[in-house]
Coordinates of C-alpha atoms in Angstrom, one line a residue:
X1464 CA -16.2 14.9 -0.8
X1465 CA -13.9 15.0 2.5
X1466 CA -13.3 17.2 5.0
X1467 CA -10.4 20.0 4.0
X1468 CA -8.0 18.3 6.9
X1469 CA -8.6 15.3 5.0
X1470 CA -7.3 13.4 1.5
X1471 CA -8.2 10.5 -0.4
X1472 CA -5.3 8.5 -1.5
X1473 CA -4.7 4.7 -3.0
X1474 CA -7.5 4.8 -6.0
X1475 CA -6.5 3.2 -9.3
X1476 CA -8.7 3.9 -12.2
X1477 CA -10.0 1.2 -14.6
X1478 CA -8.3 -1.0 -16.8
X1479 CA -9.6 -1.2 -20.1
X1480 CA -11.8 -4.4 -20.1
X1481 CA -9.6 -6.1 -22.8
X1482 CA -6.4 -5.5 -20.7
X1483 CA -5.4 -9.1 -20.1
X1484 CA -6.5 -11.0 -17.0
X1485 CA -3.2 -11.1 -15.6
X1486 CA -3.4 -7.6 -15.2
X1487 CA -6.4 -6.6 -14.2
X1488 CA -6.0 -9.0 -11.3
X1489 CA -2.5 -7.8 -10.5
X1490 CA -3.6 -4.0 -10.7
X1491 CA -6.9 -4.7 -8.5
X1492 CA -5.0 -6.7 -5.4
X1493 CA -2.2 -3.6 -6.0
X1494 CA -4.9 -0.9 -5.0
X1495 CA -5.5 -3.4 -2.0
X1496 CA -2.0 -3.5 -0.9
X1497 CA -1.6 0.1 -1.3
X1498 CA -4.5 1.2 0.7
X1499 CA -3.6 -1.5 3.3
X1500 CA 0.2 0.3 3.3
X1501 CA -1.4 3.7 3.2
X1502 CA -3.3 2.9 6.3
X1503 CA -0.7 1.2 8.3
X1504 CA 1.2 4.4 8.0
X1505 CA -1.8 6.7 9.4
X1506 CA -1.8 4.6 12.4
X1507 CA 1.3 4.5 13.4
X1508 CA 2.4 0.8 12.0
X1509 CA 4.5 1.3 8.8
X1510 CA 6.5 -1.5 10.1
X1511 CA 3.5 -3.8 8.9
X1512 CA 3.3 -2.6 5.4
X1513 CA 2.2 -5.4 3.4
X1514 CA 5.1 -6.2 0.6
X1515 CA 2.8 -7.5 -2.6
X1516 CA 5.9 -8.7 -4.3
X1517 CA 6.6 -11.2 -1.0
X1518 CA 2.9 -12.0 -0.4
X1519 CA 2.8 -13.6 -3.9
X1520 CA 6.1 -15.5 -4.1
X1521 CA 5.2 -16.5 -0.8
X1522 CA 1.7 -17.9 -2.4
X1523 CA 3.4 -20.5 -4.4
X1524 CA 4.4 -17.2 -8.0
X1525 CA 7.8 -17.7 -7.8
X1526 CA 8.8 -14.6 -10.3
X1527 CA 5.7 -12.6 -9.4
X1528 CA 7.7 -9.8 -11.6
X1529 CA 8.1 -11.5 -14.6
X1530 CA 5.2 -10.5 -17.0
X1531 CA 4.9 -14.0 -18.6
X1532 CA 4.3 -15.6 -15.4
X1533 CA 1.8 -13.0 -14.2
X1534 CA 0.0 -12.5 -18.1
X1535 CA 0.8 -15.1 -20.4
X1536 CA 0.6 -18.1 -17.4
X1537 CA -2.3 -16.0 -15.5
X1538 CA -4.6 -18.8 -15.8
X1539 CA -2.0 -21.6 -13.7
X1540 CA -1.5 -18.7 -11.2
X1541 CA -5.3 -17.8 -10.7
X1542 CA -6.0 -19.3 -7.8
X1543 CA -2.7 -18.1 -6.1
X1544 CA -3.5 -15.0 -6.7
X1545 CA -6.7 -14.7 -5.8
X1546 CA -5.5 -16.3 -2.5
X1547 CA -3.5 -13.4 -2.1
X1548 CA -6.3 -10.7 -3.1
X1549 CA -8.5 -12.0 -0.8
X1550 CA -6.8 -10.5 2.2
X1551 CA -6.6 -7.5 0.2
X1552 CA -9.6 -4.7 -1.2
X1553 CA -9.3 -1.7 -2.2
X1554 CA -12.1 0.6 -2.1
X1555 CA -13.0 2.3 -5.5
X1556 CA -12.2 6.0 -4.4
X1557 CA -9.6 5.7 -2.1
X1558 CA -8.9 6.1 1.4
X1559 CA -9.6 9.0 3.5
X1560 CA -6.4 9.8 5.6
X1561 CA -6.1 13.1 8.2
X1562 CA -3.4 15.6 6.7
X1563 CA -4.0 18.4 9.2
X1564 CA -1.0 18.9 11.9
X1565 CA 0.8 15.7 11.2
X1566 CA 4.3 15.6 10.8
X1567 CA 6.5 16.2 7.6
X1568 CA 7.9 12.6 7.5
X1569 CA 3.9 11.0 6.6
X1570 CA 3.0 14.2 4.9
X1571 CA 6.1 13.5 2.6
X1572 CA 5.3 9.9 2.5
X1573 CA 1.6 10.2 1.5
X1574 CA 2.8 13.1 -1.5
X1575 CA 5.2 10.4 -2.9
X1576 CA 2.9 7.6 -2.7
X1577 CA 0.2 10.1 -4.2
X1578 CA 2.8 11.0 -6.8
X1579 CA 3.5 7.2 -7.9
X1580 CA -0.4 6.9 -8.1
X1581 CA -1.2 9.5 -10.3
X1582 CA 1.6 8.6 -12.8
X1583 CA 0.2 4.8 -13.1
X1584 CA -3.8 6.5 -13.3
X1585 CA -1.9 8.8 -16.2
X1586 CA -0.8 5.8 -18.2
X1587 CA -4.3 3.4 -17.2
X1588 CA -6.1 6.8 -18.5
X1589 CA -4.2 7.1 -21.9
X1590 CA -4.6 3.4 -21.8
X1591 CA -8.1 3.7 -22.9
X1592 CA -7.2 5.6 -26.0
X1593 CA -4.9 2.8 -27.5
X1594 CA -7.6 0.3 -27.3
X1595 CA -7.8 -1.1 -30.8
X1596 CA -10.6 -2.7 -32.8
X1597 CA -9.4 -6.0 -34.6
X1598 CA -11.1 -8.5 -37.0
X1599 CA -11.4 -12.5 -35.5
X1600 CA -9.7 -14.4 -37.8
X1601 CA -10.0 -18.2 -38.3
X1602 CA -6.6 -20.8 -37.9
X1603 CA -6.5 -19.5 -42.3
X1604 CA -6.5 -15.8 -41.5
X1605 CA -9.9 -15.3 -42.9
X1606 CA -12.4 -13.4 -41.1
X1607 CA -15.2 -15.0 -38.6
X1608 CA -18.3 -14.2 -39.1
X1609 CA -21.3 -14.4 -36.3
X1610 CA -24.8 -16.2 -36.8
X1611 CA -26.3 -13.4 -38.7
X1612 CA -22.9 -13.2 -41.6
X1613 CA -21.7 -10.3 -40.1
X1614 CA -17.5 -10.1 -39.1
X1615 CA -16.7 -10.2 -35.8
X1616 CA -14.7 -7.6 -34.1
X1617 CA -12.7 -7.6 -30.8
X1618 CA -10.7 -5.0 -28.6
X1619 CA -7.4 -5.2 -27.9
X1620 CA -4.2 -3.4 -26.2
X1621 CA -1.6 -3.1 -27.9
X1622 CA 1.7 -5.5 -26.7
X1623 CA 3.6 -1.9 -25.8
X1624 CA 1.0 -0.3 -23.6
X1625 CA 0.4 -4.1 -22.1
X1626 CA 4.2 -3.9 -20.8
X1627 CA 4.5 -0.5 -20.0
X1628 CA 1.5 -0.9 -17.9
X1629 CA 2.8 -3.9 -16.2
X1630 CA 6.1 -2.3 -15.0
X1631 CA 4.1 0.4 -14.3
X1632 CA 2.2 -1.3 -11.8
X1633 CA 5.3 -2.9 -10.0
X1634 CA 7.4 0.6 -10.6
X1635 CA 4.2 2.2 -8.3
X1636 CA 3.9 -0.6 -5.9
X1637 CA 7.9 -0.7 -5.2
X1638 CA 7.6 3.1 -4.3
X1639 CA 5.1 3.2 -2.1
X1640 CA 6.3 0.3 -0.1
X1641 CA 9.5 2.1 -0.2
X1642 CA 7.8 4.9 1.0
X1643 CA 5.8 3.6 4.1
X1644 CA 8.3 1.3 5.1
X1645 CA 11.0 3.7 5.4
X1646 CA 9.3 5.6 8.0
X1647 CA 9.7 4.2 11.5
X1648 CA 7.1 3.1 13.5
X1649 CA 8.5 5.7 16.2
X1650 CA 8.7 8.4 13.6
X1651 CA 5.0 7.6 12.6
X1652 CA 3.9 7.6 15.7
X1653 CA 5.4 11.2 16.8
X1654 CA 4.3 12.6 13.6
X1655 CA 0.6 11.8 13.9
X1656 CA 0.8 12.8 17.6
X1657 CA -0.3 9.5 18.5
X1658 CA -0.5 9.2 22.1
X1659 CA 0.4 6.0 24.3
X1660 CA 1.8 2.5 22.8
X1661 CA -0.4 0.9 20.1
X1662 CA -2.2 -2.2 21.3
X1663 CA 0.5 -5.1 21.1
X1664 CA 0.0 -8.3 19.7
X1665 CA 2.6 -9.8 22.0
X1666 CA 1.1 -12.2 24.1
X1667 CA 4.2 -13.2 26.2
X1668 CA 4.1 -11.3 29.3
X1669 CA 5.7 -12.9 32.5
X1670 CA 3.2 -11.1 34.3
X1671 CA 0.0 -13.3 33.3
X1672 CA 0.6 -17.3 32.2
X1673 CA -3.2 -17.8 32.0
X1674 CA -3.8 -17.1 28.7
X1675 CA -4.9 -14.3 26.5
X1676 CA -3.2 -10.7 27.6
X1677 CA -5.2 -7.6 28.4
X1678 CA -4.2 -5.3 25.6
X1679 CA -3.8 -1.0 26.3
X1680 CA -7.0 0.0 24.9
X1681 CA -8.4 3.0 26.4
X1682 CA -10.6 2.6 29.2
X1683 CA -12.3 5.6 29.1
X1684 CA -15.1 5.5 26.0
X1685 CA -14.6 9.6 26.0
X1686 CA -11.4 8.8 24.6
X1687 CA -12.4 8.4 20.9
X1688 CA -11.2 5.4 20.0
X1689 CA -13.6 2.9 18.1
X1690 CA -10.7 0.6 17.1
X1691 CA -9.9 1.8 13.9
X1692 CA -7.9 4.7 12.5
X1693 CA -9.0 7.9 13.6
X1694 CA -9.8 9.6 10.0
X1695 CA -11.2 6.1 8.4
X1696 CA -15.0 6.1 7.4
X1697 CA -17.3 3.3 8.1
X1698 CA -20.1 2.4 6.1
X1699 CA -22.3 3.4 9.4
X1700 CA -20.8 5.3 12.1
X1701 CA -19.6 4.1 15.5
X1702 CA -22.5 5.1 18.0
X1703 CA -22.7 4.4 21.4
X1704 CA -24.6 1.2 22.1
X1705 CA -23.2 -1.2 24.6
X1706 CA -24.6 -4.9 25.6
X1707 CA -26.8 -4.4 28.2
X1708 CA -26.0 -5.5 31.5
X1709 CA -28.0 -8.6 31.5
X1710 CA -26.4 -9.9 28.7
X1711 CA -22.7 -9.2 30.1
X1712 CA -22.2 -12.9 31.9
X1713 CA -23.6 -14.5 28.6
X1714 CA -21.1 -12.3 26.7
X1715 CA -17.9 -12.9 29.0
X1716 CA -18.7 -16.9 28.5
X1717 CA -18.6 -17.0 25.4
X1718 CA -15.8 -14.6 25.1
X1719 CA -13.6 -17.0 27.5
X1720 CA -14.9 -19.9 25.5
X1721 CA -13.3 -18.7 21.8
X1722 CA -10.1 -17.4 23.8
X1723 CA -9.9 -20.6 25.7
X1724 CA -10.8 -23.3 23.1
X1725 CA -10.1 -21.7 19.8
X1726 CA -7.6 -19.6 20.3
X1727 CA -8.6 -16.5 19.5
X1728 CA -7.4 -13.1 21.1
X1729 CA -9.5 -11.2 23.3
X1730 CA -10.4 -8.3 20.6
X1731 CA -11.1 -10.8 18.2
X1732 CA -13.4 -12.7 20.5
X1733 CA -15.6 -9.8 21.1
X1734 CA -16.1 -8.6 17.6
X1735 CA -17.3 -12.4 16.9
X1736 CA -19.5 -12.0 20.1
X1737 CA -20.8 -8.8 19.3
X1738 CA -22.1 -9.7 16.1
X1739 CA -23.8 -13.3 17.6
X1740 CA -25.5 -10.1 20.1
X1741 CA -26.4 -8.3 17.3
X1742 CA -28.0 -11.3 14.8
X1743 CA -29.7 -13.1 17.6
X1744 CA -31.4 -10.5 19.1
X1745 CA -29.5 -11.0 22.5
X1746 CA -28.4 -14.5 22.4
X1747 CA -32.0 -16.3 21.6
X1748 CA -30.5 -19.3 20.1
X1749 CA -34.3 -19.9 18.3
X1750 CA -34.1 -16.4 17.1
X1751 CA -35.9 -16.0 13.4
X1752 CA -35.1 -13.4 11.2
X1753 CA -35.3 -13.1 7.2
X1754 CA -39.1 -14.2 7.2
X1755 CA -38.4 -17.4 9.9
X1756 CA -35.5 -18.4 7.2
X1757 CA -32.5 -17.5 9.6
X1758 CA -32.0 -18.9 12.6
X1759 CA -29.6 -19.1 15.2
X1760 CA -26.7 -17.2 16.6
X1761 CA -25.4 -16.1 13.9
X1762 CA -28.6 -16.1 11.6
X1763 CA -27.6 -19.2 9.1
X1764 CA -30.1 -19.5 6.4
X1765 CA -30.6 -22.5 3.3
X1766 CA -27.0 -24.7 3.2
X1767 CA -25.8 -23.4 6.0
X1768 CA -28.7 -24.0 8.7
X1769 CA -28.6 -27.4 7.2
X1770 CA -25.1 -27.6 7.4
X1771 CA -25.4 -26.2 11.5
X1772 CA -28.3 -29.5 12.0
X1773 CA -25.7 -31.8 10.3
X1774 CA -22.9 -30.3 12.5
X1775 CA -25.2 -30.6 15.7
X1776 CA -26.3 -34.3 15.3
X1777 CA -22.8 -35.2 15.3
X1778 CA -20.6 -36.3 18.0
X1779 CA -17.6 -33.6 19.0
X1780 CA -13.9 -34.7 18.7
X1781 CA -14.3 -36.1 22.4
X1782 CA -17.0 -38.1 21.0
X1783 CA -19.7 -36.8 23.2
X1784 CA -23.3 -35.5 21.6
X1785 CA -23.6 -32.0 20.7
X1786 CA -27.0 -30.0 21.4
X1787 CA -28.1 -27.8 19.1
X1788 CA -29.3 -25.7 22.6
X1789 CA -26.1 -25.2 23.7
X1790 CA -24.4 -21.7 22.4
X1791 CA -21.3 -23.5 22.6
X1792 CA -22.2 -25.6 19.5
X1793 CA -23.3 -23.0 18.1
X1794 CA -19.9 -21.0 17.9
X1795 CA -17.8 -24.5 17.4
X1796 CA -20.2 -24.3 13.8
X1797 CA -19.0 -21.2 13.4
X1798 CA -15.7 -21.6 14.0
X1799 CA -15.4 -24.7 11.4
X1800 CA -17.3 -22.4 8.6
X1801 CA -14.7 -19.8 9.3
X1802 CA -12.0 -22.6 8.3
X1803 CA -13.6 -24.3 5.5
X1804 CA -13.5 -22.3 2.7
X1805 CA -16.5 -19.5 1.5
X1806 CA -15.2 -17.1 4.1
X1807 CA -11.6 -16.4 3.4
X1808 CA -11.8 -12.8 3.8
X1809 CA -13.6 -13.0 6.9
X1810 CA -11.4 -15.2 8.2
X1811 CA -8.2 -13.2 7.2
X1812 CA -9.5 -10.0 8.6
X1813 CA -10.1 -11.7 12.1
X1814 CA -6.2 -12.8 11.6
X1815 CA -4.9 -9.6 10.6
X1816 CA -6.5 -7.7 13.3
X1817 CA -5.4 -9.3 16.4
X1818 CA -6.0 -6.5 18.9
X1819 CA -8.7 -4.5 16.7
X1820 CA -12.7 -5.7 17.8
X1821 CA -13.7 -2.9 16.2
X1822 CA -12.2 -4.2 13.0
X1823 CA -13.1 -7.9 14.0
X1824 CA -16.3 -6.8 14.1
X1825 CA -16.5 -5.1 11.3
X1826 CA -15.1 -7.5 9.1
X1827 CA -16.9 -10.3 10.5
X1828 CA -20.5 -8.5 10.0
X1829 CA -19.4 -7.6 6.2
X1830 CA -17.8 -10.9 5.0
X1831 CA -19.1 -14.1 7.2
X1832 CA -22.5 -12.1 8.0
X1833 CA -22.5 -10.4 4.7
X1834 CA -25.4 -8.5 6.4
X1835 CA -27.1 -4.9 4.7
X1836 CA -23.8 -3.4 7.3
X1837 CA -26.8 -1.4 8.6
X1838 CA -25.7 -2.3 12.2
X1839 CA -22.0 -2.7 11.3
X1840 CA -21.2 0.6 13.9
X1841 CA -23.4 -1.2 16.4
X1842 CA -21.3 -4.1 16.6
X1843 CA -18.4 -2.4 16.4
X1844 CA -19.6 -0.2 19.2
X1845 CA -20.5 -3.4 21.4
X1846 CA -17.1 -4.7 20.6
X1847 CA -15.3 -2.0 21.9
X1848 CA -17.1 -2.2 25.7
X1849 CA -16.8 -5.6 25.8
X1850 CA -12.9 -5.2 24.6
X1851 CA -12.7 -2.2 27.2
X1852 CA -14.7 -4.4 29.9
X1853 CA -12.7 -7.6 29.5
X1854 CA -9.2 -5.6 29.4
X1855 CA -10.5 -3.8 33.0
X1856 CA -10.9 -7.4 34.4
X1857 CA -7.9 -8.5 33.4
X1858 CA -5.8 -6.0 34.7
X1859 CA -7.9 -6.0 38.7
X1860 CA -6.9 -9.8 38.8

């Protein structure tokens, strides 16, 4: 139940199980998208709002709102569109977004986009009652019968409710993009009181050619900010732990070392290096856990230790040996797994979240990890002080 300044919004109920694929995929990235929009909004980025009709004629569905190329060709657009929906997850009850003393402009948004999703759940709901029971009939219209003579039945949807259901998803998703995207990132901002500039992305400054930017996170760890949106629950809350001082030079290596070599921005670097904290017990590169079957900084276990020995006897693309007792080849392994397929979703989230570490983390723990996300606030608490720390450095030099 949530909070009275609070509201759920975003949850699509249940197709029937005999809804086509087509649709069942389309309406399960849709709650994705919708969420993703919904949340963009409560932070102050409406701009961002994720346009599902885009994403998948980008992804190689030309007419992603043409029913027979989304139902009746489902199965040659599959794996486009599970590209697509794996950037995109919708949580089964919603989101929880902050409706007390925010402006009229998102209140107004969130009631139309909670209008639109109420009228789709009203015709998923009825859905369920036009489900019908059919014989199986043979290529001579004669009923099938199983092993044990008896006919064999099947549940269906009728053609009508299949296409009002369709247009009903893209009649929802076309309003609430309308919705969030019509608001103003300015206007957003004011009307959730948001102080201060969101972190930027922009990485162009004239005032530091050396990299990486610092980004404006707060500095202060009294100032509430864990990265996230303010109102959005985690699966364990955001305490207070920080890498202990010993560990801070380790950290800061390894942190320079992703920016550096792979690219990756200084929020994004400490919510990988967090969770390598976190799963090796303080960077013990022999670290053992699951009964001495994980090992490593990150904890691979089966295939994929065996896949970090094969990695490690092999010479890097300079052609010099690696050492399995470096942490450096330890990350590189990481790095490649990240890129290779199996972790798509971990991967994206790290993309998508550029000046986040409390995101980064959390993503990374839940989808390349895929931990119990007992410790998830612990790493995203780590991330944050090594986000703030790095940031503090950055701006002194």
């Amino acid at each position: 139940m949530s909070p009275s300044d609070t509201k759920k919004h975003g949850d699509l109920h249940e197709l029937p199980a005999c809804a086509p694929a087509g649709l069942i995929a389309l309406c399960k990235v849709a709650e994705g998208v919708i969420q993703r929009q919904i949340e963009l909004l409560g932070s102050g980025k409406p701009s961002k709002a994720p346009d599902l009709r885009k994403l998948l004629a980008e992804g190689g569905i030309a007419k992603p709102e043409d029913q027979s190329t989304m139902l009746t060709d489902y199965g040659n657009n599959k794996d486009k569109m599970d590209k697509v929906a794996s950037g995109y997850h919708g949580k089964d009850d919603g989101i929880v977004v902050r409706t007390d003393g925010i402006g009229e402009v998102v209140i107004k948004a969130y009631g139309a986009i909670d209008t639109a999703v109420d009228q789709l759940n009203t015709k998923i709901d009825a859905s369920h009652k036009a489900v019908r029971t059919e014989t199986v009939k043979d290529e001579n219209g004669k009923p099938v019968h199983d092993e044990n003579g008896n006919v064999v039945k099947t549940e269906k949807l009728p053609p009508e409710i299949i296409n009002g259901l369709f247009k009903g998803v893209w009649d929802t998703l076309n309003t609430t993009f309308e919705q969030v995207s019509g608001v103003s990132d300015q206007a957003a901002a004011e009307a959730l009181k948001i102080v201060g500039d969101e972190p930027s992305s922009d990485t162009t400054s004239s005032k530091n050619t050396g990299g990486a930017q610092p980004v404006s996170y707060p500095t202060s760890r009294s100032s509430g900010y864990n990265g996230d949106t303010p109102w959005t629950p985690t699966p364990s809350s955001i305490g207070t732990e920080i890498i202990p001082t010993g560990a801070k030079p380790t950290a800061t290596a390894m942190m320079e070392y992703l920016i550096r070599k792979h690219h990756f921005t200084p929020a994004q670097a400490a919510g990988i290096v967090a969770n390598a904290y976190v799963e090796s017990a303080g960077f013990d590169l022999e670290a053992e856990g699951d009964s001495g079957t994980a090992k490593g900084l990150f904890q691979w276990r089966f295939d994929r230790q065996d896949g970090f020995w094969r990695f490690a006897s092999q010479p890097d693309e300079q052609g010099k040996p690696r050492n399995s007792g470096d942490w450096e080849t330890h990350i590189d392994y990481m790095v490649q797994e990240l890129h290779s397929g199996g972790y798509e979703d971990a991967r994206r989230g790290i993309e998508a979240n550029p000046n986040d570490a409390s995101r980064v983390a959390q993503d990374f723990d839940w989808y390349y990890e895929k931990s119990s996300r007992e410790t998830t606030g612990t790493r995203q608490s780590m991330a944050i002080d090594l986000l703030t720390e790095w940031n503090a450095k950055s701006v002194a030099v």
